[in-house]
C-alpha positions as CSV (number, residue, x, y, z in Angstrom):
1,X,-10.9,81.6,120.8
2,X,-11.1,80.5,117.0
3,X,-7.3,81.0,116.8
4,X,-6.3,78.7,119.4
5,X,-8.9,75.9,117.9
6,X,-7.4,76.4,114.5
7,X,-4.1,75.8,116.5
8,X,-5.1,72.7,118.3
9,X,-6.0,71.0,114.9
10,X,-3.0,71.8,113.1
11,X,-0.8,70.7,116.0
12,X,-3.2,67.2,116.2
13,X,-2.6,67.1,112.3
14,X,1.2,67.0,112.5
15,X,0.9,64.2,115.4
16,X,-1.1,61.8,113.5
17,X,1.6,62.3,109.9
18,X,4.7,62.0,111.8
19,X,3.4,58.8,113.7
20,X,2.1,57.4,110.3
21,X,5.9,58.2,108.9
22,X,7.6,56.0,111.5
23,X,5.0,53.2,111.3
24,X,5.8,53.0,107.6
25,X,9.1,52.8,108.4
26,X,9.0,49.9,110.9
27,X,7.8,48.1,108.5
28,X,9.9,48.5,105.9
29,X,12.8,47.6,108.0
30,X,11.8,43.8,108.8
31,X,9.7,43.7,104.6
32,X,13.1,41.9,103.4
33,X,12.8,39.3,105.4
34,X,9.0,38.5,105.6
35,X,9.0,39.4,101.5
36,X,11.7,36.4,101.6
37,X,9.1,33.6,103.6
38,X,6.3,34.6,101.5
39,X,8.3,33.9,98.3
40,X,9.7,30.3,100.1
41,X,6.5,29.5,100.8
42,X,5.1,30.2,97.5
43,X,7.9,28.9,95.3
44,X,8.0,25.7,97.8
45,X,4.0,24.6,96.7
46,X,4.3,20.6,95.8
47,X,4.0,20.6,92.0
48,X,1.9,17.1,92.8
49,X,-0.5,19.5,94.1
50,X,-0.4,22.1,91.7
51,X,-1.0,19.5,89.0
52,X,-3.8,18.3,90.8
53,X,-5.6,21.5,91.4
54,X,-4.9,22.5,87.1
55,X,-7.9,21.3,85.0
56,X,-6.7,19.1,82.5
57,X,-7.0,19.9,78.7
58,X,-8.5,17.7,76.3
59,X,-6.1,16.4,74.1
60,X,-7.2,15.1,70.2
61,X,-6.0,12.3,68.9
62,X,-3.6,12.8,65.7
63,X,-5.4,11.6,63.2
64,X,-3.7,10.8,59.8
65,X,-3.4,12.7,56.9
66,X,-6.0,11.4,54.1
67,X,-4.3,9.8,51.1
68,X,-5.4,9.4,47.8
69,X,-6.2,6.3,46.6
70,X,-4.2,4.4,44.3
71,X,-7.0,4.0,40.9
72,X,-4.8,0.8,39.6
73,X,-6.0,-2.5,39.5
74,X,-4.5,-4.6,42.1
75,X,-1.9,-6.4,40.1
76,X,-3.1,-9.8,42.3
77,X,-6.3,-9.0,40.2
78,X,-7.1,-11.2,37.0
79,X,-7.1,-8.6,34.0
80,X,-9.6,-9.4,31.6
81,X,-9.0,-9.6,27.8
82,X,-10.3,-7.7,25.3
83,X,-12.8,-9.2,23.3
84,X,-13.6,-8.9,19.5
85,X,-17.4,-7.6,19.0
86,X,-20.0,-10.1,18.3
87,X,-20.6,-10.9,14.5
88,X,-24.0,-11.6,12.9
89,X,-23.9,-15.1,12.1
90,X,-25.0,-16.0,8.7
91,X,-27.9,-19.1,8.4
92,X,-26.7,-22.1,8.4
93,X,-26.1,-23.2,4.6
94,X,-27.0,-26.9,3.7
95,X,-24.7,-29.0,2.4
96,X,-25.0,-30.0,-1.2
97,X,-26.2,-33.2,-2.2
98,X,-24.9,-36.3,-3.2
99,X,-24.4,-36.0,-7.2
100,X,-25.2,-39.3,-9.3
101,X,-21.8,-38.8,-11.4
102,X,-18.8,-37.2,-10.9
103,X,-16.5,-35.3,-14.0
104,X,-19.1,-32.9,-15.0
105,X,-22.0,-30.7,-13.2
106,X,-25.3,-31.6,-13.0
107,X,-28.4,-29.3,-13.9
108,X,-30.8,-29.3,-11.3
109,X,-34.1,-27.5,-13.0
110,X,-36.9,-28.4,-9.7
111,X,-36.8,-29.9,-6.6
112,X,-37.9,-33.3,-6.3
113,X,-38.6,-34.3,-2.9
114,X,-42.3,-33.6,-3.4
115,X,-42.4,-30.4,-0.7
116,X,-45.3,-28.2,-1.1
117,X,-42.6,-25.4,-1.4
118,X,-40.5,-23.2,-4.2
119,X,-37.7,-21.5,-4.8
120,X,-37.9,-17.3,-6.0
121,X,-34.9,-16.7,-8.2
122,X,-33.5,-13.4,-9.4
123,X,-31.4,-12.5,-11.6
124,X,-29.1,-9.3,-11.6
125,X,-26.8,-8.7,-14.7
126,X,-28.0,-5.4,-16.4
127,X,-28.6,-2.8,-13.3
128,X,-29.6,-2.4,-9.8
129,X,-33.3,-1.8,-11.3
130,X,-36.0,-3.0,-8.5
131,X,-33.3,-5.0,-6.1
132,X,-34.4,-2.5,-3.2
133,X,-37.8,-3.1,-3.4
134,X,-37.9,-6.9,-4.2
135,X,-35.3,-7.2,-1.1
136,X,-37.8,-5.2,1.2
137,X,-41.0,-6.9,0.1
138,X,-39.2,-10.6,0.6
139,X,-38.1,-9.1,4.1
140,X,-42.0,-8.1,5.2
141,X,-42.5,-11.7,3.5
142,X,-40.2,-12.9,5.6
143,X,-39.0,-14.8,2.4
144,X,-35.0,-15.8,1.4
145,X,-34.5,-16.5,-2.3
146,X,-31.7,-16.6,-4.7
147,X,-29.9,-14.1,-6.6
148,X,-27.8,-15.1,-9.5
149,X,-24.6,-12.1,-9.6
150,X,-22.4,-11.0,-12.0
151,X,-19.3,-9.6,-11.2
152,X,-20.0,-6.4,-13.0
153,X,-23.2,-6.2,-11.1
154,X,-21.8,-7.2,-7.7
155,X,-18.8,-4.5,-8.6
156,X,-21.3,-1.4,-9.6
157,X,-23.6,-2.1,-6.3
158,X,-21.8,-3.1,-3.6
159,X,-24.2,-2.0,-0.9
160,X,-26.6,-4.0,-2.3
161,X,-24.3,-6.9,-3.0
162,X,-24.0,-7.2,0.9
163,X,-27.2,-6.4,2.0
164,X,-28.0,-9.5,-0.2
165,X,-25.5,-11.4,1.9
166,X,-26.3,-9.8,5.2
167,X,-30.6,-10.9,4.5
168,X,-29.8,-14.7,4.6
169,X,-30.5,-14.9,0.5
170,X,-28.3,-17.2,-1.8
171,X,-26.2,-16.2,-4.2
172,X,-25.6,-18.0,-7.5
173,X,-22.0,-17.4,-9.7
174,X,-23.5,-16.0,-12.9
175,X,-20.2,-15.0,-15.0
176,X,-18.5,-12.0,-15.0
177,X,-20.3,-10.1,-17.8
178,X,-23.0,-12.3,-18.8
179,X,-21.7,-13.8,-22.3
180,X,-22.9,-17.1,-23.4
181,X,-20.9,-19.9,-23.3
182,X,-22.2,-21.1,-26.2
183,X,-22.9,-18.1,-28.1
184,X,-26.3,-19.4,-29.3
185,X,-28.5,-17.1,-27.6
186,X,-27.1,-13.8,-28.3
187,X,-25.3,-15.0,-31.6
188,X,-21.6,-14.7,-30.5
189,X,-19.1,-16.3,-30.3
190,X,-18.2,-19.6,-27.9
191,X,-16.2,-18.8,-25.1
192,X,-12.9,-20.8,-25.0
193,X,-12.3,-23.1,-22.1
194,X,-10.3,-20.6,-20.4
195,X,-12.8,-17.7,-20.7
196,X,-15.3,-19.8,-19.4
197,X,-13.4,-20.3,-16.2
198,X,-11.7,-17.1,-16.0
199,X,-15.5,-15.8,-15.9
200,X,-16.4,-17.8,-13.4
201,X,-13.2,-17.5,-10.8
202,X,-13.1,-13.4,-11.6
203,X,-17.0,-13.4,-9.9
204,X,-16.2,-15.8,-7.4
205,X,-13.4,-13.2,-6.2
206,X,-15.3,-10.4,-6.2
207,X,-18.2,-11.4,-4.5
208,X,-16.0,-12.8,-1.6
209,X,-14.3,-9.3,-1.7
210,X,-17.4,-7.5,-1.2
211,X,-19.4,-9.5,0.8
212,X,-17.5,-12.3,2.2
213,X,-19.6,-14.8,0.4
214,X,-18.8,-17.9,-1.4
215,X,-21.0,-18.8,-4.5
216,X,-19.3,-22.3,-5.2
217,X,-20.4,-24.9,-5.9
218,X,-23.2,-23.1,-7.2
219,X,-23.7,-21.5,-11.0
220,X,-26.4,-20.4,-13.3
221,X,-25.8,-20.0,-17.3
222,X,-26.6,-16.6,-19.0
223,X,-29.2,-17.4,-21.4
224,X,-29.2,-21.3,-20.0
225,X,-26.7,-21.7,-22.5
226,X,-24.4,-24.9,-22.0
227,X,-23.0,-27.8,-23.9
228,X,-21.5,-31.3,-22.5
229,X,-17.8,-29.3,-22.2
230,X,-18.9,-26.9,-20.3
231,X,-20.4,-29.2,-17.4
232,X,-16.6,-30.4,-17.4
233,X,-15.2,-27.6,-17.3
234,X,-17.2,-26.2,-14.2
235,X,-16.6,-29.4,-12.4
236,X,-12.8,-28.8,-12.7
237,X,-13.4,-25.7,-10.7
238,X,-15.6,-26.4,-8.4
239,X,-18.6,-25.8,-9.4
240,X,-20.5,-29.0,-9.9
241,X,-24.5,-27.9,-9.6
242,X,-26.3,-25.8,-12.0
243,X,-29.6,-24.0,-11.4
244,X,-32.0,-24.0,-14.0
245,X,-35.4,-23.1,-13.6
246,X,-38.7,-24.3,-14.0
247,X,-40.3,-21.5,-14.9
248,X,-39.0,-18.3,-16.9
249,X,-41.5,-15.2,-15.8
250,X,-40.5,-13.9,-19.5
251,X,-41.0,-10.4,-18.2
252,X,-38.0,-9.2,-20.6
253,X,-40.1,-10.8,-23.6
254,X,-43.4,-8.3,-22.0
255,X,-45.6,-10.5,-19.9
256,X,-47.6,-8.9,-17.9
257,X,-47.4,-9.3,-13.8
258,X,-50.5,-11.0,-14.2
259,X,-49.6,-13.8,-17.1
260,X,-46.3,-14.3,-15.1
261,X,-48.5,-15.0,-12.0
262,X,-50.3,-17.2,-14.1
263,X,-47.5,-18.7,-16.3
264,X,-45.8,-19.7,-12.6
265,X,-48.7,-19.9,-10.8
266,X,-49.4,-23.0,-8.3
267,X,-51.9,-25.3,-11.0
268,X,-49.2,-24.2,-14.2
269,X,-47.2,-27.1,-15.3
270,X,-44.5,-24.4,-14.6
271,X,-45.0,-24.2,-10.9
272,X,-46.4,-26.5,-8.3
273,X,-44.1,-28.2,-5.7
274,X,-40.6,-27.8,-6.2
275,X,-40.7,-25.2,-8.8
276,X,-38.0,-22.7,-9.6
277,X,-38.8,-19.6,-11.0
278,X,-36.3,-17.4,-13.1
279,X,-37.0,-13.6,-12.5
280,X,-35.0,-10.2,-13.6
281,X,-34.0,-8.0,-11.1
282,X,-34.2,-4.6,-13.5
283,X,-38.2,-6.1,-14.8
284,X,-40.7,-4.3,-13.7
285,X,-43.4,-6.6,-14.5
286,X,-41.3,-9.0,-12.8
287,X,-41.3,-6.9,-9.2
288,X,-45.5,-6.3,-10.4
289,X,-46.3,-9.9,-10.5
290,X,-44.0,-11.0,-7.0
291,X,-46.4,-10.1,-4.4
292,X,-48.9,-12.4,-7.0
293,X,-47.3,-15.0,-7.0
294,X,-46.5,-15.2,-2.8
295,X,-50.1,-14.3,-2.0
296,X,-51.2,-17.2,-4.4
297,X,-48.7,-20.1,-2.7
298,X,-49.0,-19.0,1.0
299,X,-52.9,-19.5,0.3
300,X,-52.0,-23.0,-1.0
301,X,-50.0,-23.6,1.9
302,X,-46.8,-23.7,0.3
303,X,-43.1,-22.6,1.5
304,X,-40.4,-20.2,-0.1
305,X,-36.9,-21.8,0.1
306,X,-33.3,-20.9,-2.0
307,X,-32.4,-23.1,-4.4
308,X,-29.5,-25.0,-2.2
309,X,-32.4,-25.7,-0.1
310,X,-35.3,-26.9,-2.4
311,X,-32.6,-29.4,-4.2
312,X,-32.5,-31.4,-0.9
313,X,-33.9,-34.9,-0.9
């Protein structure tokens, strides 16, 4: 009974593959054809539609490639000039005054316009000596005086030559190496006409050359040594006004700073308005007896001037 069920199932088995073969094969015959619509239809799709089913893609603008920027001045632009660095101006200098006569140079010892001021003179032959300090106590003074210069001493100390300049102070032609023109003070010799000017135009060169600084028309004698030739001679070069002094300090004979204060003082016949007082630059007693003197004319109201200034009308 099992034998013939066992049967039954193979024979079933082989029915169903053998139907399944031919199916296959059916349809592989008539594949070519229905293969062929499929593709038609497929291949056939309006690309309108196609296009409009696609999602678009954002697109980026291009953008330009930076460039780098030219650094030169627009050649429309106005280019501006160099410009030379600002100089200190140097105070205004009065002009000298009107002389009485004319062929010779006139001695001016004080001013006379009846000021209640005076004029602080130093002079600076021998060494630097106390220059420094008189230069910085006139400067916390606030006070410009005079300086009478050799060209020796201008040549040997140069800085201080032009910080003389640079302050505002006046400088007075004092010869090259201080000789008399007369010889009477030291007991030499006159100087010849020539030697009195070469003296004179050497300094005036040499200042200039240092400090850019013209001395003329002002001079000062070594010793205050002159005749009526020599106030000719100085004319004929330009140099027309003499400073003399109303006071001497006489620190170099050994006064004392206080008999120079006194000797120049404001109630001396020496001193008072319009006086001129003749100091030494290398005196000690001289530099002693400055702050003295100042303390003495500021309390009496008075002003410190140069000499160009106090021989103003």
């Amino acid at each position: 009974m099992i034998r013939l069920q066992t049967v039954l199932v193979i024979l079933v088995i082989i029915a169903v593959a053998v139907w399944g073969v031919r199916s296959v094969a059916s349809v592989d015959d008539g594949s070519d054809e229905e293969s062929a619509t499929i593709t038609l239809v497929n291949t056939t799709t309006p690309t309108a539609t196609v296009a409009a089913t696609e999602t678009p893609r954002p697109t980026r603008e291009p953008t330009a490639e930076p460039t780098e920027e030219s650094t030169e001045e627009p050649t429309d632009e106005p280019v501006e000039e160099p410009t030379e660095e600002p100089t200190v101006a140097s105070p205004e200098r009065p002009d000298p005054p009107d002389l009485d006569v004319s062929g010779e140079a006139v001695v001016f010892d004080r001013g006379s316009s009846g000021r209640l001021e005076i004029a602080l003179t130093f002079d600076a032959g021998e060494g630097a000596g106390y220059t420094e300090d008189i230069l910085d106590l006139l400067d916390d003074y606030g006070i410009k005086g005079t300086f009478g210069v050799t060209g020796q001493w201008a040549e040997n100390n140069p800085e201080l030559m032009q910080r003389i300049v640079d302050e505002g102070h006046q400088v007075l032609n004092h010869t090259y190496d201080h000789g008399s023109f007369t010889g009477f003070s030291p007991g030499t010799e006159a100087l010849t006409p020539e030697e009195r000017k070469n003296q004179v135009l050497t300094t005036e060169d040499i200042i200039f050359d240092i400090a850019g600084y013209e001395s003329a028309p002002y001079f000062r004698y070594p010793y205050n040594d002159y005749d009526a030739a020599s106030l000719v001679e100085l004319d004929e070069i330009g140099f027309s006004i003499i400073a003399g002094y109303t006071c001497d300090s006489l620190g170099w004979f050994g006064y004392t700073a206080a008999e120079i204060a006194e000797k120049c003082g404001v109630a001396s016949d020496d001193g008072g308005p319009g006086a001129v007082i003749l100091m030494h630059v290398v005196q000690e007693a001289d530099f002693e007896a400055l702050p003295l003197i100042i303390d003495e004319y500021l309390a009496a109201d008075y002003g410190f001037v140069t000499f160009e200034q106090i021989i103003q009308p």
